[in-house]
Coordinates of C-alpha atoms and ligand atoms in Angstrom, one line a residue:
M29 CA -11.5 -34.8 8.1
S30 CA -8.7 -33.0 10.0
T31 CA -9.1 -31.1 13.2
Y32 CA -7.1 -27.9 14.0
D33 CA -7.0 -25.3 16.8
I34 CA -7.2 -22.6 14.2
V35 CA -7.9 -22.5 10.4
I36 CA -7.0 -19.4 8.5
L37 CA -8.6 -18.6 5.1
G38 CA -6.1 -16.7 2.9
G39 CA -2.3 -16.7 2.8
G40 CA -1.6 -13.0 2.4
P41 CA 0.1 -10.7 5.0
G42 CA -3.0 -11.1 7.3
G43 CA -3.3 -14.9 6.9
Y44 CA 0.3 -15.9 6.8
N45 CA 1.3 -13.7 9.8
A46 CA -1.7 -15.1 11.8
A47 CA -0.7 -18.6 10.9
I48 CA 2.9 -18.1 11.9
R49 CA 1.9 -16.5 15.2
A50 CA -0.5 -19.3 15.9
G51 CA 2.4 -21.8 15.3
Q52 CA 4.7 -19.9 17.6
L53 CA 2.1 -20.0 20.3
G54 CA 1.9 -23.8 20.0
L55 CA -1.5 -24.0 18.2
K56 CA -2.2 -26.6 15.5
A57 CA -2.8 -24.2 12.6
A58 CA -3.7 -24.6 9.0
C59 CA -3.7 -21.8 6.4
V60 CA -5.9 -22.3 3.3
E61 CA -4.6 -20.5 0.2
G62 CA -6.0 -21.0 -3.3
R63 CA -3.2 -19.2 -5.2
A64 CA -0.2 -21.3 -6.4
T65 CA 2.0 -19.4 -4.0
L66 CA 1.7 -18.0 -0.5
G67 CA 2.0 -14.3 0.3
G68 CA -1.3 -13.0 -1.1
T69 CA -1.7 -9.8 -3.0
C70 CA 1.2 -8.1 -1.3
L71 CA 4.0 -10.6 -2.3
N72 CA 2.6 -11.8 -5.6
V73 CA 0.9 -8.9 -7.3
G74 CA 1.1 -5.9 -4.9
C75 CA 3.7 -4.3 -2.6
M76 CA 6.7 -6.4 -3.6
P77 CA 6.5 -6.5 -7.4
S78 CA 5.6 -2.9 -7.5
K79 CA 8.6 -1.9 -5.4
A80 CA 10.8 -4.1 -7.5
L81 CA 9.8 -2.1 -10.6
L82 CA 9.9 1.2 -8.8
H83 CA 13.5 0.5 -7.7
A84 CA 14.7 -0.7 -11.1
S85 CA 12.9 2.1 -13.0
E86 CA 14.3 4.8 -10.7
L87 CA 17.9 3.6 -11.3
Y88 CA 17.2 3.4 -15.1
E89 CA 15.9 7.0 -15.2
A90 CA 18.8 8.2 -13.1
A91 CA 21.2 6.6 -15.6
M92 CA 19.2 7.6 -18.7
G93 CA 18.6 11.2 -17.8
T94 CA 21.0 13.9 -16.5
E95 CA 21.3 12.6 -12.9
F96 CA 24.2 10.1 -13.3
A97 CA 25.9 12.4 -15.9
H98 CA 25.8 15.3 -13.4
L99 CA 27.5 13.1 -10.8
G100 CA 30.2 12.4 -13.3
I101 CA 29.0 8.9 -14.2
E102 CA 28.7 8.6 -18.0
V103 CA 26.7 5.6 -19.2
K104 CA 24.4 4.9 -22.1
P105 CA 21.8 2.5 -20.7
T106 CA 19.4 0.5 -22.8
L107 CA 16.2 -0.9 -21.3
N108 CA 16.0 -4.7 -21.1
L109 CA 12.4 -4.9 -20.0
A110 CA 12.3 -8.7 -20.1
Q111 CA 15.2 -8.8 -17.7
M112 CA 13.6 -6.2 -15.4
M113 CA 10.5 -8.3 -15.2
K114 CA 12.5 -11.5 -14.7
Q115 CA 14.4 -10.2 -11.7
K116 CA 11.1 -9.0 -10.3
A117 CA 9.6 -12.5 -10.7
E118 CA 12.7 -14.1 -9.2
S119 CA 12.6 -11.8 -6.1
V120 CA 8.8 -12.5 -5.7
A121 CA 9.5 -16.2 -6.0
G122 CA 12.2 -16.0 -3.3
L123 CA 9.8 -14.1 -1.0
T124 CA 6.9 -16.5 -1.4
K125 CA 9.2 -19.5 -0.9
G126 CA 10.3 -17.7 2.3
I127 CA 6.8 -17.9 3.6
E128 CA 6.7 -21.6 2.9
F129 CA 9.9 -21.9 4.9
L130 CA 8.4 -20.0 7.8
F131 CA 5.3 -22.2 7.7
R132 CA 7.5 -25.3 8.0
K133 CA 9.6 -23.7 10.8
N134 CA 6.5 -22.9 12.8
K135 CA 4.7 -26.2 12.0
V136 CA 1.9 -24.4 10.1
E137 CA 0.1 -26.6 7.5
W138 CA -0.6 -25.0 4.1
I139 CA -3.8 -26.5 2.8
K140 CA -3.7 -25.8 -1.0
G141 CA -7.0 -24.8 -2.6
W142 CA -10.0 -22.6 -2.2
G143 CA -11.7 -22.6 1.2
H144 CA -15.4 -22.6 1.7
I145 CA -17.3 -22.2 5.0
D146 CA -19.6 -25.1 5.4
G147 CA -20.9 -24.3 8.9
P148 CA -19.8 -23.3 12.4
G149 CA -16.2 -24.6 12.8
K150 CA -16.3 -26.3 9.4
V151 CA -14.3 -25.5 6.2
S152 CA -14.0 -27.5 3.0
V153 CA -11.1 -26.9 0.6
T154 CA -11.1 -27.7 -3.1
D155 CA -7.7 -28.1 -4.7
V156 CA -6.9 -27.5 -8.4
E157 CA -7.7 -31.1 -9.3
G158 CA -11.1 -30.8 -7.7
N159 CA -10.3 -32.9 -4.6
K160 CA -12.1 -31.8 -1.5
T161 CA -10.7 -31.9 2.1
E162 CA -12.7 -31.1 5.2
L163 CA -11.3 -29.2 8.1
L164 CA -12.6 -28.6 11.6
A165 CA -11.5 -25.9 13.9
K166 CA -12.7 -24.1 17.0
D167 CA -11.5 -20.7 15.6
I168 CA -11.6 -19.6 11.9
I169 CA -9.9 -16.4 10.7
I170 CA -11.2 -14.9 7.5
A171 CA -8.2 -13.2 5.7
T172 CA -9.4 -13.4 2.1
G173 CA -8.1 -9.9 1.2
S174 CA -9.3 -7.7 -1.6
E175 CA -9.5 -7.3 -5.4
P176 CA -9.5 -4.3 -7.8
T177 CA -12.8 -2.2 -7.8
P178 CA -14.2 -2.4 -11.3
L179 CA -15.3 0.8 -13.2
P180 CA -18.6 0.5 -15.0
G181 CA -18.0 1.1 -18.8
V182 CA -14.3 0.4 -18.6
T183 CA -14.0 -3.4 -18.7
I184 CA -10.7 -4.8 -17.6
D185 CA -9.3 -7.3 -20.1
N186 CA -5.6 -7.1 -19.0
Q187 CA -4.8 -6.8 -22.7
R188 CA -5.3 -3.1 -23.2
I189 CA -7.4 -2.2 -20.2
L190 CA -5.4 -3.2 -17.2
D191 CA -5.7 -3.6 -13.4
S192 CA -2.6 -3.3 -11.2
T193 CA -1.7 -7.0 -11.9
G194 CA -1.7 -6.3 -15.7
A195 CA 0.2 -3.1 -15.3
L196 CA 2.9 -4.9 -13.3
S197 CA 3.8 -7.3 -16.1
L198 CA 3.5 -5.4 -19.5
S199 CA 5.8 -6.8 -22.1
E200 CA 6.3 -3.4 -23.7
V201 CA 6.6 0.2 -22.6
P202 CA 3.3 2.0 -23.5
R203 CA 3.6 5.1 -25.7
H204 CA 0.7 6.6 -23.8
L205 CA -0.6 5.1 -20.6
V206 CA -3.8 6.6 -19.2
V207 CA -4.2 5.9 -15.5
I208 CA -7.7 6.2 -14.0
G209 CA -7.4 7.2 -10.3
A210 CA -4.7 9.4 -8.8
G211 CA -4.3 7.1 -5.7
V212 CA -1.4 5.1 -4.5
I213 CA -1.4 2.5 -7.3
G214 CA -2.0 5.0 -10.1
L215 CA 0.9 7.2 -8.9
E216 CA 3.4 4.4 -8.2
L217 CA 2.7 2.4 -11.4
G218 CA 2.3 5.6 -13.4
S219 CA 5.8 6.6 -12.2
V220 CA 7.2 3.2 -13.2
W221 CA 6.0 3.5 -16.8
R222 CA 6.8 7.2 -17.1
R223 CA 10.4 6.5 -16.0
L224 CA 10.7 3.7 -18.6
G225 CA 9.6 6.1 -21.4
A226 CA 5.8 6.2 -21.5
Q227 CA 3.7 9.4 -21.7
V228 CA 1.4 9.2 -18.7
T229 CA -1.9 10.9 -18.1
V230 CA -3.7 10.5 -14.8
V231 CA -7.4 11.1 -14.8
E232 CA -8.8 11.7 -11.3
Y233 CA -12.5 12.2 -10.4
L234 CA -11.7 14.5 -7.4
D235 CA -10.0 17.9 -7.6
R236 CA -6.9 16.6 -5.8
I237 CA -4.6 13.6 -5.8
C238 CA -4.4 11.0 -3.1
P239 CA -7.5 11.9 -1.1
G240 CA -7.0 11.3 2.6
T241 CA -3.4 12.4 2.6
D242 CA -2.5 15.8 4.1
L243 CA -3.5 18.3 1.4
E244 CA -0.3 20.3 1.4
A245 CA 1.7 17.1 1.1
G246 CA -0.5 15.9 -1.7
K247 CA -0.1 19.1 -3.6
T248 CA 3.7 19.1 -3.2
L249 CA 3.8 15.5 -4.5
Q250 CA 1.5 16.4 -7.4
R251 CA 3.8 19.3 -8.3
A252 CA 6.9 17.1 -8.2
L253 CA 5.3 14.4 -10.4
G254 CA 3.9 17.0 -12.8
K255 CA 7.5 18.4 -13.2
Q256 CA 8.6 14.9 -14.1
G257 CA 6.1 14.8 -16.9
I258 CA 3.0 13.1 -15.5
N259 CA -0.1 15.0 -16.9
F260 CA -2.9 15.3 -14.4
K261 CA -6.6 15.7 -15.4
L262 CA -8.3 16.4 -12.1
G263 CA -12.0 16.7 -11.6
T264 CA -12.6 14.5 -14.6
K265 CA -14.4 11.2 -15.1
V266 CA -14.1 8.5 -17.7
T267 CA -17.4 7.7 -19.2
A268 CA -16.4 5.0 -21.7
A269 CA -13.4 3.1 -22.9
T270 CA -13.4 1.2 -26.2
P271 CA -10.4 -1.2 -26.7
S272 CA -9.1 -2.2 -30.1
P273 CA -6.1 -4.5 -30.8
T274 CA -3.8 -1.5 -30.7
G275 CA -5.2 0.8 -28.1
V276 CA -8.1 2.3 -26.3
Q277 CA -10.4 5.2 -27.1
L278 CA -11.6 7.0 -24.0
S279 CA -14.4 9.4 -23.4
L280 CA -13.9 11.9 -20.6
E281 CA -16.0 14.7 -19.1
A282 CA -15.8 17.0 -16.2
A283 CA -16.8 15.3 -12.9
A284 CA -19.6 17.8 -12.6
G285 CA -20.8 17.0 -16.1
G286 CA -20.3 18.8 -19.4
S287 CA -19.1 18.2 -22.9
A288 CA -17.3 15.0 -23.7
E289 CA -13.6 14.9 -24.6
S290 CA -11.8 12.0 -26.2
L291 CA -8.4 10.7 -25.4
E292 CA -6.4 7.9 -27.0
A293 CA -4.1 5.6 -25.1
D294 CA -2.3 2.4 -26.0
Y295 CA -2.9 1.1 -22.5
V296 CA -5.3 2.1 -19.7
L297 CA -4.7 1.3 -16.0
V298 CA -7.9 1.3 -13.8
A299 CA -6.8 2.1 -10.2
I300 CA -9.8 3.5 -8.5
G301 CA -9.5 1.5 -5.3
R302 CA -9.9 -2.1 -4.1
R303 CA -12.9 -3.9 -2.6
P304 CA -13.1 -6.8 -0.1
F305 CA -13.0 -10.3 -1.6
T306 CA -15.4 -12.9 -0.1
Q307 CA -16.7 -14.5 -3.4
G308 CA -17.7 -18.1 -3.0
L309 CA -16.7 -18.2 0.6
G310 CA -20.0 -19.5 2.0
L311 CA -20.6 -16.7 4.5
E312 CA -24.3 -17.3 4.3
N313 CA -23.8 -20.8 5.8
V314 CA -23.1 -19.3 9.2
G315 CA -25.1 -16.1 8.8
L316 CA -22.2 -13.7 8.2
T317 CA -23.1 -10.6 6.3
T318 CA -21.2 -7.9 4.5
D319 CA -21.9 -4.1 4.3
S320 CA -22.7 -2.2 1.1
R321 CA -19.0 -2.2 0.2
G322 CA -18.7 -6.0 0.6
M323 CA -16.8 -5.6 3.9
L324 CA -17.1 -7.9 6.9
S325 CA -17.6 -6.0 10.1
N326 CA -15.4 -6.7 13.1
R327 CA -15.2 -5.7 16.8
G328 CA -11.7 -6.4 18.1
H329 CA -11.2 -8.8 15.1
R330 CA -14.4 -10.8 16.0
T331 CA -17.2 -11.1 13.5
E332 CA -20.8 -11.2 14.7
V333 CA -20.6 -15.0 14.6
P334 CA -18.8 -16.7 17.5
G335 CA -15.7 -18.6 16.4
F336 CA -15.2 -16.5 13.2
W337 CA -12.6 -13.7 13.2
V338 CA -11.6 -11.3 10.5
I339 CA -8.4 -9.4 9.6
G340 CA -6.8 -7.5 6.7
D341 CA -8.3 -5.9 3.6
V342 CA -11.5 -7.8 3.9
T343 CA -12.5 -5.7 6.9
S344 CA -12.5 -2.0 7.8
G345 CA -9.4 0.2 8.0
P346 CA -6.7 1.1 5.5
M347 CA -5.9 -1.6 3.0
L348 CA -2.3 -1.9 3.9
A349 CA -0.1 -5.0 4.4
H350 CA 1.3 -3.8 7.8
K351 CA -2.2 -3.1 9.0
A352 CA -3.2 -6.7 8.0
E353 CA 0.0 -8.0 9.8
D354 CA -0.7 -6.1 13.0
E355 CA -4.3 -7.3 13.0
A356 CA -3.1 -10.9 12.5
M357 CA -0.9 -10.7 15.6
A358 CA -3.6 -9.1 17.7
C359 CA -6.3 -11.5 16.6
V360 CA -4.3 -14.6 17.3
E361 CA -3.2 -13.3 20.7
Q362 CA -6.9 -12.6 21.5
I363 CA -7.8 -16.1 20.5
V364 CA -5.3 -17.5 23.0
G365 CA -6.5 -15.1 25.7
K366 CA -3.7 -12.5 25.5
A367 CA -4.3 -8.8 25.2
G368 CA -3.6 -8.2 21.5
E369 CA -4.5 -4.7 20.2
V370 CA -4.0 -2.6 17.1
N371 CA -3.6 1.2 17.4
Y372 CA -5.5 2.3 14.4
E373 CA -4.5 5.9 15.1
L374 CA -0.9 5.2 14.2
I375 CA -0.9 3.2 11.0
P376 CA 1.7 4.8 8.7
S377 CA 1.1 5.1 5.0
V378 CA 3.6 5.6 2.2
I379 CA 3.5 6.4 -1.5
Y380 CA 6.7 5.1 -3.0
T381 CA 7.1 7.6 -5.8
R382 CA 10.1 10.0 -6.0
P383 CA 9.8 12.0 -3.9
E384 CA 8.1 9.6 -1.5
L385 CA 5.1 10.7 0.6
A386 CA 5.0 9.2 4.1
S387 CA 2.4 10.0 6.8
V388 CA 1.3 9.0 10.2
G389 CA -1.4 10.4 12.5
K390 CA -3.8 13.2 11.7
T391 CA -3.7 15.5 8.7
E392 CA -4.2 19.3 9.1
E393 CA -7.6 18.9 7.5
Q394 CA -8.6 16.3 10.1
L395 CA -7.4 18.5 13.0
K396 CA -9.3 21.5 11.6
A397 CA -12.5 19.4 11.2
E398 CA -12.2 18.2 14.8
G399 CA -11.6 21.7 16.0
H400 CA -8.3 20.5 17.6
A401 CA -5.9 23.4 18.2
Y402 CA -2.5 22.6 16.8
K403 CA 0.9 24.0 16.0
V404 CA 2.9 23.3 12.8
G405 CA 6.7 22.8 12.5
K406 CA 8.0 22.5 9.0
F407 CA 11.4 22.0 7.5
P408 CA 12.2 21.8 3.8
F409 CA 14.7 19.2 2.4
S410 CA 16.2 22.0 0.4
A411 CA 17.8 23.2 3.7
N412 CA 19.0 19.7 4.7
S413 CA 22.7 19.2 4.0
R414 CA 22.5 15.5 3.1
A415 CA 19.6 16.0 0.7
K416 CA 21.5 18.9 -0.9
I417 CA 24.6 16.9 -1.4
N418 CA 22.6 14.2 -3.0
H419 CA 20.6 16.7 -5.2
E420 CA 17.3 15.5 -3.7
T421 CA 15.9 18.7 -2.3
E422 CA 12.2 18.4 -3.1
G423 CA 9.7 18.2 -0.3
F424 CA 9.5 18.9 3.4
A425 CA 8.9 17.4 6.8
K426 CA 5.9 18.7 8.7
V427 CA 5.1 18.0 12.3
L428 CA 1.7 18.8 13.8
A429 CA 1.6 19.1 17.6
D430 CA -1.1 19.8 20.1
E431 CA -1.3 23.6 20.8
R432 CA -1.4 23.0 24.5
T433 CA 0.4 19.8 25.4
D434 CA 2.9 19.7 22.4
E435 CA 2.0 16.0 21.8
V436 CA 2.8 15.1 18.2
L437 CA -0.5 14.5 16.5
G438 CA 0.5 14.0 12.8
V439 CA 3.6 13.9 10.7
H440 CA 3.7 14.3 6.9
L441 CA 6.8 13.9 4.9
V442 CA 7.5 14.4 1.2
G443 CA 11.0 13.8 0.2
P444 CA 13.8 11.3 -0.4
N445 CA 13.6 8.0 1.5
V446 CA 11.0 9.2 3.8
S447 CA 9.4 5.7 3.9
E448 CA 12.5 4.6 5.9
M449 CA 12.2 7.6 8.3
I450 CA 8.5 7.7 9.2
G451 CA 9.0 4.8 11.7
E452 CA 10.9 7.2 14.0
Y453 CA 7.7 9.1 14.5
C454 CA 5.5 6.0 14.8
V455 CA 7.6 4.9 17.8
A456 CA 7.7 8.4 19.3
M457 CA 3.9 8.8 18.8
E458 CA 3.2 5.4 20.3
F459 CA 4.9 6.7 23.4
S460 CA 2.9 10.0 23.2
A461 CA 6.0 12.0 22.5
S462 CA 5.9 15.8 22.4
A463 CA 7.5 17.7 19.5
E464 CA 10.1 18.9 22.1
D465 CA 11.1 15.2 22.8
I466 CA 12.1 14.8 19.1
A467 CA 13.6 18.3 19.0
L468 CA 15.9 17.4 22.0
T469 CA 16.9 14.0 20.6
C470 CA 20.3 13.8 19.0
H471 CA 20.2 12.7 15.3
P472 CA 23.2 11.7 13.2
H473 CA 24.8 14.2 10.8
P474 CA 24.7 14.4 7.9
T475 CA 21.4 12.5 7.4
R476 CA 18.0 13.3 6.0
S477 CA 16.6 12.4 9.3
E478 CA 17.9 15.7 10.6
A479 CA 15.1 17.3 8.7
L480 CA 12.6 15.4 10.8
R481 CA 14.2 16.8 14.0
Q482 CA 14.4 20.3 12.6
A483 CA 10.7 20.2 11.8
A484 CA 10.0 19.2 15.4
M485 CA 12.3 22.1 16.5
N486 CA 10.3 24.4 14.3
V487 CA 7.1 23.7 16.1
E488 CA 8.5 26.4 18.4
G489 CA 10.4 28.2 15.6
M490 CA 13.7 26.9 16.8
A491 CA 15.1 25.2 13.6
T492 CA 18.8 25.9 13.5
Q493 CA 19.6 24.8 10.0
M494 CA 17.6 27.4 8.0
Ligands
FAD504 P1 -4.3 -10.4 0.5 O1 -2.9 -10.1 0.4 O2 -5.2 -10.0 -0.6 O3 -4.4 -12.0 0.6 C1 -5.6 -12.7 0.6 C2 -5.3 -14.1 0.1 O4 -6.5 -14.9 0.3 C3 -5.1 -14.1 -1.4 O5 -3.8 -14.7 -1.7 C4 -6.2 -15.0 -2.0 O6 -5.8 -15.8 -3.0 C5 -6.6 -15.8 -0.8 N1 -8.0 -16.2 -0.8 C6 -9.1 -15.5 -1.0 N2 -10.2 -16.2 -0.8 C7 -9.8 -17.5 -0.5 C8 -10.4 -18.7 -0.3 N3 -11.8 -18.8 -0.3 N4 -9.7 -19.8 0.0 C9 -8.3 -19.7 0.0 N5 -7.7 -18.6 -0.3 C10 -8.4 -17.5 -0.5 N6 0.3 -2.3 1.0 C11 1.3 -1.8 1.7 O7 1.2 -1.8 2.9 N7 2.4 -1.3 1.1 C12 2.6 -1.3 -0.3 O8 3.6 -0.9 -0.8 C13 1.5 -1.9 -1.1 N8 1.6 -1.9 -2.4 C14 0.6 -2.4 -3.1 C15 0.7 -2.4 -4.5 C16 -0.3 -3.0 -5.3 C17 -0.2 -3.0 -6.8 C18 -1.5 -3.5 -4.6 C19 -2.6 -4.1 -5.5 C20 -1.6 -3.5 -3.3 C21 -0.6 -3.0 -2.5 N9 -0.7 -2.9 -1.1 C22 0.4 -2.4 -0.4 C23 -1.8 -3.4 -0.4 C24 -1.5 -4.8 0.2 O9 -1.2 -5.7 -0.8 C25 -2.7 -5.4 0.9 O10 -3.2 -4.4 1.9 C26 -2.4 -6.7 1.6 O11 -2.0 -7.6 0.7 C27 -3.6 -7.2 2.4 O12 -3.4 -8.4 3.0 P2 -4.5 -9.5 3.2 O13 -3.8 -10.7 3.9 O14 -5.6 -8.9 3.9 O15 -5.0 -9.9 1.8
NAD505 P1 -6.8 4.5 -3.8 O1 -8.0 4.5 -2.9 O2 -5.5 4.8 -3.2 O3 -7.0 5.6 -5.0 C1 -8.1 5.6 -5.9 C2 -8.2 6.9 -6.5 O4 -9.2 6.8 -7.6 C3 -8.7 8.0 -5.6 O5 -8.0 9.2 -5.8 C4 -10.2 8.2 -6.1 O6 -10.7 9.5 -5.9 C5 -10.0 7.9 -7.5 N1 -11.3 7.5 -8.2 C6 -12.3 6.7 -7.7 N2 -13.2 6.5 -8.6 C7 -12.8 7.2 -9.7 C8 -13.4 7.3 -11.0 N3 -14.5 6.8 -11.4 N4 -12.7 8.0 -12.0 C9 -11.5 8.6 -11.6 N5 -10.9 8.5 -10.4 C10 -11.6 7.8 -9.5 O7 -6.9 3.1 -4.6 P2 -5.7 2.4 -5.4 O8 -4.7 3.3 -5.8 O9 -6.5 1.6 -6.4 O10 -5.1 1.4 -4.3 C11 -6.0 0.4 -3.7 C12 -5.5 0.1 -2.3 O11 -4.2 -0.5 -2.4 C13 -5.3 1.4 -1.5 O12 -6.2 1.3 -0.4 C14 -3.9 1.3 -1.0 O13 -3.9 1.5 0.4 C15 -3.4 0.0 -1.4 N6 -2.0 0.2 -1.9 C16 -1.1 0.7 -1.1 C17 0.2 1.0 -1.6 C18 1.2 1.6 -0.6 O14 1.0 1.4 0.6 N7 2.3 2.2 -1.1 C19 0.5 0.9 -2.9 C20 -0.5 0.4 -3.7 C21 -1.8 0.1 -3.2

């Protein structure tokens, strides 16, 4: 039996960041991870492999279509899908090894195997060979993450009916990929396979894509992806999916009900959301309960049971790696008596399609629902010189500011590389900046970031570049 100051269950962005911070603060920390590699969903089967394929497929399409030729670069690319997958796997392996290095550097012990809560302060870990180790700790952080939400009637076999993990490692380009769910995973992985040559149909239950994003931004993204060839069936539900060795027969009908329609695909991706993962964790041994969605509640990262803390996808808030990371830091700091805190109002989100959609703060719909008076400043990338020179003019920057105080309340960007630019507004909003603060801040020329400044200037109708 080994004793630690802190034991962390799960080695994803929540767990590994908590472990590293604990090590930095001089705590004796152990991180229990059942996967063969550290890094959780994000590094192994989430953020990182999806971005590897998005990057590679974007370049392939640019070379394959008219984009390179228009720039005077004449090439005839051929797709080597096996190599594309191999470089993805190598990058992922490098990243997961990087976490192992950081554990060694910060004196964190990785306990390999699946953790189980045996009682207050007690965890047992069973490794692949079935050996059991017992750990004792004053504080235990639950960071066990999430898993894909299943869809009744559409059984994932990862042969023909895939979850995101299956869709990240296909060995052939589908002729027709049907994606169920027009959320982040559906649009990112749908984009990957469309760029590589698949016909892609996205079936979405609601009458809009990406619920929760600013409606105007979502519509603009949908229009752009539609022009690229993704076919959207909104307000539609899948009622059955029958796989065969060569494909899948789907039955669809209007979300409100109606006559059935059939659709054939050679692969189906189910991407209707993720749910917290606490299976086999032994929550009942300490009286921990989950809500109807399987989520562990938390107040300032504490569960209702003293000594048990919770962070990341397994608890409330957006299921995002940077949210898990921020909670990890705040949670460990609270454990050692520091004042760790997460500002849930300012967690940015990005959809890494082309164009990208990046947001932080309130949407127009939220402000309207709250009855919050606001002003809007918008600036299109078609009027931004760098975007024009690069032939990437789709989308806009939109700044929402308080009608009275001018404080920036929300920012919604659709356009090139906006994932790299939203951080400017995260910092500004953390300091309660006004739109005028951004409008009066010098930005480098020529950059796409000037569109973000011009949008802030346009809160008072002062944009100078359109
Ligand atoms: P996880 O990363 O899920 O890690 C939990 C870990 O706990 C897992 O490794 C699991 O094996 C382990 N575990 C579970 N139970 C036990 C147990 N009993 N004992 C031991 N170990 C256990 N987010 C972004 O911010 N940006 C993106 O671009 C992005 N892209 C994504 C793309 C895809 C395809 C997917 C699926 C997700 C993506 N996400 C993205 C979401 C992101 O991956 C998650 O929000 C993030 O990984 C959550 O971190 P976590 O530590 O809470 O959980
Ligand atoms: P999501 O919540 O983003 O989207 C799910 C979509 O499926 C929604 O549009 C929803 O209305 C729709 N839907 C739900 N039930 C349906 C049904 N029966 N039929 C048709 N449509 C249905 O979920 P996701 O795309 O699976 O992603 C899961 C999580 O992973 C998200 O919370 C996201 O935050 C995270 N993620 C983030 C990134 C990123 O940050 N770039 C990338 C991938 C995943």
